[in-house]
PDB file of C-alpha atoms in Angstrom:
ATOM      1  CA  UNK A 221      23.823 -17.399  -5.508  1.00  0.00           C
ATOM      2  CA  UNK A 222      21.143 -19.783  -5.820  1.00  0.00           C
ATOM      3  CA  UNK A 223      17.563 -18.640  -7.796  1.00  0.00           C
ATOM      4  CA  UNK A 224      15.494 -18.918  -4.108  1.00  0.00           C
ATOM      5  CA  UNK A 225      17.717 -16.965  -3.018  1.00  0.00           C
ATOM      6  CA  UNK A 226      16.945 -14.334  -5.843  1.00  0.00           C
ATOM      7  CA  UNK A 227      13.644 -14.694  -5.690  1.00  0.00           C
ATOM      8  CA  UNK A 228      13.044 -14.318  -1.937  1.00  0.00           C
ATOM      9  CA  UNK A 229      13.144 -10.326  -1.874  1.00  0.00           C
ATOM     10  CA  UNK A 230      10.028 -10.727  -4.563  1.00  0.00           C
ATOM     11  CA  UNK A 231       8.527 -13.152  -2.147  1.00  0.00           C
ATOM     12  CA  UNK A 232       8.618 -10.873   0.764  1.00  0.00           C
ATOM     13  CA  UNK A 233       7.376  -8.248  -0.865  1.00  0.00           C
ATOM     14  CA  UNK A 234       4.376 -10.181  -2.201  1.00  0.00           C
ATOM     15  CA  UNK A 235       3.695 -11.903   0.903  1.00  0.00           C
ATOM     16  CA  UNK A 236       3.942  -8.366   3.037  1.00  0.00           C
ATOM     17  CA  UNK A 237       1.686  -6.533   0.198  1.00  0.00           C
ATOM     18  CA  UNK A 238      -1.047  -9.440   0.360  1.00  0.00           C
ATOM     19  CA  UNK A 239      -0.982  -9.375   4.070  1.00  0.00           C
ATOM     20  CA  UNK A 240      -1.691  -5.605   4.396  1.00  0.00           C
ATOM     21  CA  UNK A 241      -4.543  -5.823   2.256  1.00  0.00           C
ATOM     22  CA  UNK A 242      -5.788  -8.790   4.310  1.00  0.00           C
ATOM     23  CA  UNK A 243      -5.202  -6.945   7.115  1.00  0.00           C
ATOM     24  CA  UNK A 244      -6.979  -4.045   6.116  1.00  0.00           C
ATOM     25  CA  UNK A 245     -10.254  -6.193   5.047  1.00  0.00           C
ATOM     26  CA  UNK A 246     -10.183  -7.990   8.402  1.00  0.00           C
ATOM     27  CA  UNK A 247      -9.991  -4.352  10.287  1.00  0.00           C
ATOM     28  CA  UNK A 248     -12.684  -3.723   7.695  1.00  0.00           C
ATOM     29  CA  UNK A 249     -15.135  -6.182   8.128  1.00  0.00           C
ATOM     30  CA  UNK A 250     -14.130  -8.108  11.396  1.00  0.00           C
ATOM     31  CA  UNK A 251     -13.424  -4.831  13.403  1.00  0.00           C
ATOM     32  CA  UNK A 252     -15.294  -2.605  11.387  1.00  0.00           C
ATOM     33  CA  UNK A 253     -13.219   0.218  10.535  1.00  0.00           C
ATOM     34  CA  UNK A 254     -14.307   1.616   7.789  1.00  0.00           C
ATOM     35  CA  UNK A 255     -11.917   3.105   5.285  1.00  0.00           C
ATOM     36  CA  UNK A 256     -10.972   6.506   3.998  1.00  0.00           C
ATOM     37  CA  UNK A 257     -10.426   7.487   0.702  1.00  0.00           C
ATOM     38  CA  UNK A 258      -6.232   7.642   1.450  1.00  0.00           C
ATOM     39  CA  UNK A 259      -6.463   4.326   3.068  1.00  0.00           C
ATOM     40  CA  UNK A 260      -8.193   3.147  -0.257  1.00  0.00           C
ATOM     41  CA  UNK A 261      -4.944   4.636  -2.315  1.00  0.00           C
ATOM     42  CA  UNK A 262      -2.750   2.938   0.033  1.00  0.00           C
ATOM     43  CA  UNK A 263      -4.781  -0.275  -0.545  1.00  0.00           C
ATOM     44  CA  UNK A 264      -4.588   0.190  -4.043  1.00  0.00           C
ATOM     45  CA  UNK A 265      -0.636   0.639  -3.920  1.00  0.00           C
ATOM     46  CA  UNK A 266      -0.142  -2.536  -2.366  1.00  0.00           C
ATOM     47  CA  UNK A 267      -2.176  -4.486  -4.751  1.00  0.00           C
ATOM     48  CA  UNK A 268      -0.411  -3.274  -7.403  1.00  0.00           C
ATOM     49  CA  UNK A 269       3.145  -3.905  -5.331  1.00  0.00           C
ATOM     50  CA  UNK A 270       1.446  -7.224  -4.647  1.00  0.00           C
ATOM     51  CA  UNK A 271       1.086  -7.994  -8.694  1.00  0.00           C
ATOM     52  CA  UNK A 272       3.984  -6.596  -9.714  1.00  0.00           C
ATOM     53  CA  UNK A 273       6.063  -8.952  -7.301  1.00  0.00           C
ATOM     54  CA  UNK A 274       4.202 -11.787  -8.568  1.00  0.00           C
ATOM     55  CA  UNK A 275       5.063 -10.931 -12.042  1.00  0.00           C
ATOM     56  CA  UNK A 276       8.664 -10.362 -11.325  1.00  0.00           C
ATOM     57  CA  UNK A 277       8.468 -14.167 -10.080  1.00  0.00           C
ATOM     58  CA  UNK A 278       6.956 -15.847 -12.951  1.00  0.00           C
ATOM     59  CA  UNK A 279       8.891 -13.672 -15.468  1.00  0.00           C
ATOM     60  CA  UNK A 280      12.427 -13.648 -16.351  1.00  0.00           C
ATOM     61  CA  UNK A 281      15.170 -11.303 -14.402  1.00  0.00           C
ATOM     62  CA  UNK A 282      14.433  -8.474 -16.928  1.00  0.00           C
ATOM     63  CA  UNK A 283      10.770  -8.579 -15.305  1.00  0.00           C
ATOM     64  CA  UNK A 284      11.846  -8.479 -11.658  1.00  0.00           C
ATOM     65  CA  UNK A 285      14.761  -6.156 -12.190  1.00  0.00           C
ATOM     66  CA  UNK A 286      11.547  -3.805 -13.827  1.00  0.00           C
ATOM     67  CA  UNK A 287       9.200  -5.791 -10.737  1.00  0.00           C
ATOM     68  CA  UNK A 288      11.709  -4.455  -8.100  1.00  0.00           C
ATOM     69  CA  UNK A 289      12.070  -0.938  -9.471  1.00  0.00           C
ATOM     70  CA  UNK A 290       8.331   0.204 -10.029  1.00  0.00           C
ATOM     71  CA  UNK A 291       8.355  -1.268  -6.453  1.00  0.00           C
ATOM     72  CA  UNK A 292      10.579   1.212  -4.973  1.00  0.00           C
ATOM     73  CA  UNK A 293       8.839   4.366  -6.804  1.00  0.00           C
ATOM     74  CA  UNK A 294       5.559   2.542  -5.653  1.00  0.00           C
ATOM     75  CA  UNK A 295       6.951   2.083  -2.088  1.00  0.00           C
ATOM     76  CA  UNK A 296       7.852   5.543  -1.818  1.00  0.00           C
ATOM     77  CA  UNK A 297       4.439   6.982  -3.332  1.00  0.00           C
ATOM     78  CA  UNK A 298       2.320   5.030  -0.262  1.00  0.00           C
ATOM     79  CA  UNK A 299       4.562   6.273   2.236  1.00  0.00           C
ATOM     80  CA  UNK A 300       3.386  10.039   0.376  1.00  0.00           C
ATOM     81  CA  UNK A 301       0.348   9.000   0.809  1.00  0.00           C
ATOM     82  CA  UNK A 302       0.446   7.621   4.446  1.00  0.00           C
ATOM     83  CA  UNK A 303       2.308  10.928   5.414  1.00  0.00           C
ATOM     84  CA  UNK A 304      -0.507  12.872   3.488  1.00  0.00           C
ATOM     85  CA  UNK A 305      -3.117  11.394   5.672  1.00  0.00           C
ATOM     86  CA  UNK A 306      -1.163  11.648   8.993  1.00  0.00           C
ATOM     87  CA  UNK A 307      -0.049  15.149   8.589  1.00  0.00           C
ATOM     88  CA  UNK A 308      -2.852  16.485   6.186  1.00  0.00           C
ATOM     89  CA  UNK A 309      -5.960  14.820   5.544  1.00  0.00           C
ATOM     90  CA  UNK A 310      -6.794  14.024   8.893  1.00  0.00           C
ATOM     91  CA  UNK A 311      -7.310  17.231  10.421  1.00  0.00           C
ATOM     92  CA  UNK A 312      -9.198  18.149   7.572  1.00  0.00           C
ATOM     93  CA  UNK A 313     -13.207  18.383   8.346  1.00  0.00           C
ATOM     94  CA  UNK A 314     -13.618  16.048   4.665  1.00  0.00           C
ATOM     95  CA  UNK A 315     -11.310  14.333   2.933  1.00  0.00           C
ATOM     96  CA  UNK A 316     -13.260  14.078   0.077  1.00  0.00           C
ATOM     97  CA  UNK A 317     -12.046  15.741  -4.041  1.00  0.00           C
ATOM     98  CA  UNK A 318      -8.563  15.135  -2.428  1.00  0.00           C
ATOM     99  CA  UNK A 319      -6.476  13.365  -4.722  1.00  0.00           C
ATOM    100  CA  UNK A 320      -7.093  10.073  -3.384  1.00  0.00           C
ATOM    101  CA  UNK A 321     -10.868  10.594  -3.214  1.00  0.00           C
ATOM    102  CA  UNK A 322     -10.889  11.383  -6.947  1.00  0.00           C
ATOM    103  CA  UNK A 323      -8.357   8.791  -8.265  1.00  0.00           C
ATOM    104  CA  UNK A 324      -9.902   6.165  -6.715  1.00  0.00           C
ATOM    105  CA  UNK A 325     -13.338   7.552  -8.251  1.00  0.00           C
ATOM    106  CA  UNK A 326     -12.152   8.268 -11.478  1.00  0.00           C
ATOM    107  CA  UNK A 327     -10.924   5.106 -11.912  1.00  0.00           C
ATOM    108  CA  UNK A 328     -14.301   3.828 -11.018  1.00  0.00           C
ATOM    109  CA  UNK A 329     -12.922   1.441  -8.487  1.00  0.00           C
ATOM    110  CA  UNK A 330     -15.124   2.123  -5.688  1.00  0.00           C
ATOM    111  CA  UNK A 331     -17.931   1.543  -7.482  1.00  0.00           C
ATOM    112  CA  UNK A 332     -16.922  -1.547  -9.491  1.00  0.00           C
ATOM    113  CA  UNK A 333     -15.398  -3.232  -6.451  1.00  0.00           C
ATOM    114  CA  UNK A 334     -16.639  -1.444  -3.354  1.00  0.00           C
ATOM    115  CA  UNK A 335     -15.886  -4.624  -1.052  1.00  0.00           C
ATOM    116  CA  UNK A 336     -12.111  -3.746  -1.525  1.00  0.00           C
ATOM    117  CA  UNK A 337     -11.755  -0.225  -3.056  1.00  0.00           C
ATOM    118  CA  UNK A 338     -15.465   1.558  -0.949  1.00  0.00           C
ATOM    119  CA  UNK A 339     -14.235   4.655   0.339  1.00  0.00           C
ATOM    120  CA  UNK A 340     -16.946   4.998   3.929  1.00  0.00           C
ATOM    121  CA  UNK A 341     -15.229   7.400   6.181  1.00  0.00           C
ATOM    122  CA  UNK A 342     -13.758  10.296   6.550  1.00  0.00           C
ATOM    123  CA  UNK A 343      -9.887  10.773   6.820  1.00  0.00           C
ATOM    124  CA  UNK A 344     -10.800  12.402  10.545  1.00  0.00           C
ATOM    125  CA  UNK A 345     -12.599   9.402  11.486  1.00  0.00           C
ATOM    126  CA  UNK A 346     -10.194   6.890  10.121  1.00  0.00           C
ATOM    127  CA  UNK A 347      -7.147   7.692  11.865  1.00  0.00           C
ATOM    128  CA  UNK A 348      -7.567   5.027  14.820  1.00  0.00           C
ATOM    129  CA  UNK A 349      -4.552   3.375  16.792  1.00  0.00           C
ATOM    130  CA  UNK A 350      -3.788  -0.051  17.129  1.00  0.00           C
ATOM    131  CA  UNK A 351      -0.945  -1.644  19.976  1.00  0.00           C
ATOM    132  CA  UNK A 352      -0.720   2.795  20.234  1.00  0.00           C
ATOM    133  CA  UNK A 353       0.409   3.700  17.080  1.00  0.00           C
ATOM    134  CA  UNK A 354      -1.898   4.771  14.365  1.00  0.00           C
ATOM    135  CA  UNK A 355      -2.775   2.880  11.849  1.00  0.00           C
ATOM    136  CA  UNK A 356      -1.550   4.950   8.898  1.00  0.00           C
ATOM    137  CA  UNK A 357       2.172   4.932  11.060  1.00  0.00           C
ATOM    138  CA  UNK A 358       2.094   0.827  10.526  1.00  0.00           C
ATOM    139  CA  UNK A 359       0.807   1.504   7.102  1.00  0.00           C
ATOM    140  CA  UNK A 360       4.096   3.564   6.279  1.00  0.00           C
ATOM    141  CA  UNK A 361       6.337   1.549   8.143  1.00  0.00           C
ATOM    142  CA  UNK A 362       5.628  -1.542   6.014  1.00  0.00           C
ATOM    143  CA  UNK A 363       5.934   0.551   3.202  1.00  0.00           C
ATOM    144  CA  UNK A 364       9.396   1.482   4.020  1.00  0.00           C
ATOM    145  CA  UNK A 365      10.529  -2.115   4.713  1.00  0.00           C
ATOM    146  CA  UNK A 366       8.991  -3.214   1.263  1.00  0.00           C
ATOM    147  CA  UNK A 367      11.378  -0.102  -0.484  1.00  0.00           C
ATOM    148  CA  UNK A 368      14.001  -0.998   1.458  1.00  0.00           C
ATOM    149  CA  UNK A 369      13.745  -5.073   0.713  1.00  0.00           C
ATOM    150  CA  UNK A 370      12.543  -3.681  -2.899  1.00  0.00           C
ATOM    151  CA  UNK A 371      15.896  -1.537  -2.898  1.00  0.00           C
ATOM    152  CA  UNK A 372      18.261  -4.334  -2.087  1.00  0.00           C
ATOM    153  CA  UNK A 373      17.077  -6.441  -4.626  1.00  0.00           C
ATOM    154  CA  UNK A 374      17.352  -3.912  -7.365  1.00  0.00           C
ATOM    155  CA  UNK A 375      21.447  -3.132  -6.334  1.00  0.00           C
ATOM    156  CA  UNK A 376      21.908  -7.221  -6.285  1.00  0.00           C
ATOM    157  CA  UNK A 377      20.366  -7.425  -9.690  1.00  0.00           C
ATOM    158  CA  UNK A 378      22.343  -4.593 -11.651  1.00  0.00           C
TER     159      UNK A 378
END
Protein backbone atom coordinates (compact mmCIF):
# COMPACT_ATOMS: atom_id res chain seq x y z
CA UNK A 1 0.00 0.00 0.00
CA UNK A 2 1.31 3.18 -1.07
CA UNK A 3 2.05 6.20 1.82
CA UNK A 4 -1.07 8.51 0.13
CA UNK A 5 -2.85 5.94 0.55
CA UNK A 6 -1.96 5.81 4.38
CA UNK A 7 -2.18 9.10 4.85
CA UNK A 8 -5.58 9.83 3.27
CA UNK A 9 -7.77 8.70 6.42
CA UNK A 10 -5.56 11.63 8.34
CA UNK A 11 -6.42 13.87 5.47
CA UNK A 12 -10.08 13.38 5.70
CA UNK A 13 -10.23 13.79 9.00
CA UNK A 14 -8.32 17.09 8.93
CA UNK A 15 -10.06 18.40 6.04
CA UNK A 16 -13.73 17.39 7.67
CA UNK A 17 -12.53 18.90 11.24
CA UNK A 18 -11.34 22.30 9.52
CA UNK A 19 -14.48 22.47 7.55
CA UNK A 20 -16.84 22.20 10.58
CA UNK A 21 -15.17 24.86 12.28
CA UNK A 22 -15.41 26.96 9.10
CA UNK A 23 -18.70 26.11 8.92
CA UNK A 24 -19.58 27.00 12.24
CA UNK A 25 -17.81 30.64 11.92
CA UNK A 26 -19.65 31.27 8.65
CA UNK A 27 -23.17 30.27 10.50
CA UNK A 28 -21.56 32.52 13.09
CA UNK A 29 -20.82 35.55 11.50
CA UNK A 30 -22.44 35.30 7.94
CA UNK A 31 -25.82 33.91 9.30
CA UNK A 32 -25.49 35.00 12.65
CA UNK A 33 -26.11 32.21 14.85
CA UNK A 34 -24.65 32.71 17.73
CA UNK A 35 -23.15 29.86 19.68
CA UNK A 36 -23.81 27.98 22.86
CA UNK A 37 -21.53 26.98 25.29
CA UNK A 38 -21.88 22.95 23.95
CA UNK A 39 -21.47 24.14 20.47
CA UNK A 40 -18.20 25.88 21.76
CA UNK A 41 -16.99 22.23 23.24
CA UNK A 42 -17.86 20.71 20.06
CA UNK A 43 -15.82 23.46 18.31
CA UNK A 44 -13.12 22.92 20.52
CA UNK A 45 -13.13 19.01 19.81
CA UNK A 46 -12.68 19.46 16.30
CA UNK A 47 -9.81 21.76 16.54
CA UNK A 48 -8.08 19.57 18.50
CA UNK A 49 -9.18 16.44 15.97
CA UNK A 50 -8.11 18.99 13.37
CA UNK A 51 -4.34 19.26 15.03
CA UNK A 52 -3.98 16.04 15.97
CA UNK A 53 -4.56 14.81 12.25
CA UNK A 54 -2.14 17.25 11.13
CA UNK A 55 0.39 15.96 13.47
CA UNK A 56 -0.20 12.40 12.63
CA UNK A 57 0.78 13.65 8.95
CA UNK A 58 3.96 15.35 9.54
CA UNK A 59 5.07 12.75 12.15
CA UNK A 60 6.10 9.28 11.75
CA UNK A 61 3.44 6.16 11.89
CA UNK A 62 3.98 5.97 15.71
CA UNK A 63 2.36 9.64 15.68
CA UNK A 64 -0.66 8.82 13.51
CA UNK A 65 -1.22 5.37 14.93
CA UNK A 66 -1.38 7.75 18.51
CA UNK A 67 -3.11 10.74 15.84
CA UNK A 68 -5.82 8.15 14.86
CA UNK A 69 -6.53 6.80 18.33
CA UNK A 70 -7.00 10.07 20.49
CA UNK A 71 -9.21 10.67 17.37
CA UNK A 72 -11.59 7.98 18.00
CA UNK A 73 -11.90 8.72 21.96
CA UNK A 74 -12.17 12.43 20.71
CA UNK A 75 -14.79 11.44 18.06
CA UNK A 76 -16.80 9.70 20.46
CA UNK A 77 -16.60 12.51 23.30
CA UNK A 78 -18.30 15.27 20.61
CA UNK A 79 -20.87 12.95 19.69
CA UNK A 80 -21.44 12.99 24.02
CA UNK A 81 -21.51 16.21 23.72
CA UNK A 82 -23.81 16.72 20.62
CA UNK A 83 -26.24 14.13 22.28
CA UNK A 84 -25.91 16.21 25.60
CA UNK A 85 -27.17 19.26 23.89
CA UNK A 86 -29.92 17.53 21.81
CA UNK A 87 -31.37 15.53 24.55
CA UNK A 88 -30.31 17.72 27.63
CA UNK A 89 -29.15 21.10 27.43
CA UNK A 90 -31.60 22.34 25.19
CA UNK A 91 -34.65 22.11 27.07
CA UNK A 92 -32.92 23.50 29.83
CA UNK A 93 -34.04 27.35 30.61
CA UNK A 94 -29.73 28.10 30.83
CA UNK A 95 -27.16 26.21 29.80
CA UNK A 96 -24.79 27.96 31.64
CA UNK A 97 -22.12 26.08 34.89
CA UNK A 98 -22.85 22.99 32.65
CA UNK A 99 -19.80 21.29 31.94
CA UNK A 100 -19.20 22.82 28.73
CA UNK A 101 -19.95 26.34 30.01
CA UNK A 102 -17.25 25.90 32.67
CA UNK A 103 -14.53 24.04 30.66
CA UNK A 104 -14.55 26.32 28.10
CA UNK A 105 -14.30 29.17 30.92
CA UNK A 106 -11.88 27.62 32.93
CA UNK A 107 -9.71 27.23 30.32
CA UNK A 108 -10.06 30.87 29.67
CA UNK A 109 -10.78 30.33 26.03
CA UNK A 110 -13.69 32.46 25.63
CA UNK A 111 -12.11 35.20 26.84
CA UNK A 112 -8.68 34.89 25.19
CA UNK A 113 -10.19 34.06 21.81
CA UNK A 114 -13.86 35.00 21.89
CA UNK A 115 -14.02 35.26 17.90
CA UNK A 116 -13.77 31.36 17.90
CA UNK A 117 -14.34 30.00 21.47
CA UNK A 118 -17.39 33.26 22.70
CA UNK A 119 -20.03 31.36 24.18
CA UNK A 120 -23.46 34.12 23.20
CA UNK A 121 -26.49 32.00 23.48
CA UNK A 122 -28.23 29.85 25.23
CA UNK A 123 -28.38 26.02 24.49
CA UNK A 124 -32.46 26.73 24.01
CA UNK A 125 -31.79 29.30 21.55
CA UNK A 126 -29.09 27.54 19.66
CA UNK A 127 -30.72 24.51 18.59
CA UNK A 128 -31.80 25.81 14.97
CA UNK A 129 -32.31 23.46 11.81
CA UNK A 130 -30.69 23.63 8.69
CA UNK A 131 -31.97 21.50 5.15
CA UNK A 132 -34.56 20.15 8.52
CA UNK A 133 -32.30 18.62 10.66
CA UNK A 134 -30.80 20.38 13.57
CA UNK A 135 -27.75 21.55 13.63
CA UNK A 136 -26.28 19.63 16.58
CA UNK A 137 -27.76 16.19 14.46
CA UNK A 138 -25.11 17.30 11.47
CA UNK A 139 -22.72 18.13 14.19
CA UNK A 140 -22.85 14.37 15.45
CA UNK A 141 -23.14 12.86 12.26
CA UNK A 142 -19.75 14.20 11.11
CA UNK A 143 -18.49 13.18 14.23
CA UNK A 144 -19.38 9.65 13.66
CA UNK A 145 -17.93 9.54 10.11
CA UNK A 146 -14.58 11.08 11.48
CA UNK A 147 -14.58 7.85 14.32
CA UNK A 148 -15.50 5.69 11.89
CA UNK A 149 -12.71 6.94 9.08
CA UNK A 150 -10.53 7.49 12.46
CA UNK A 151 -11.40 3.71 13.33
CA UNK A 152 -10.37 2.21 10.05
CA UNK A 153 -7.21 3.72 10.03
CA UNK A 154 -6.25 2.62 13.47
CA UNK A 155 -7.18 -1.46 12.50
CA UNK A 156 -4.98 -0.84 9.07
CA UNK A 157 -2.15 0.47 11.14
CA UNK A 158 -1.86 -2.30 13.97
Amino acid sequence: MSSSRNRLPLVLIALFSFGALAVALVSQYVFFMQPCAWCVLQRLIYLVIGLLAVLGLVGGRLAAKLATLLTVLLSAGGMVAGWYQYSVASHLETCAQTFADRFISGLGLDASVPTLFGIYAMCKDAMVTVLGVQYVVWSMALFAIILLVALAAFMKRR
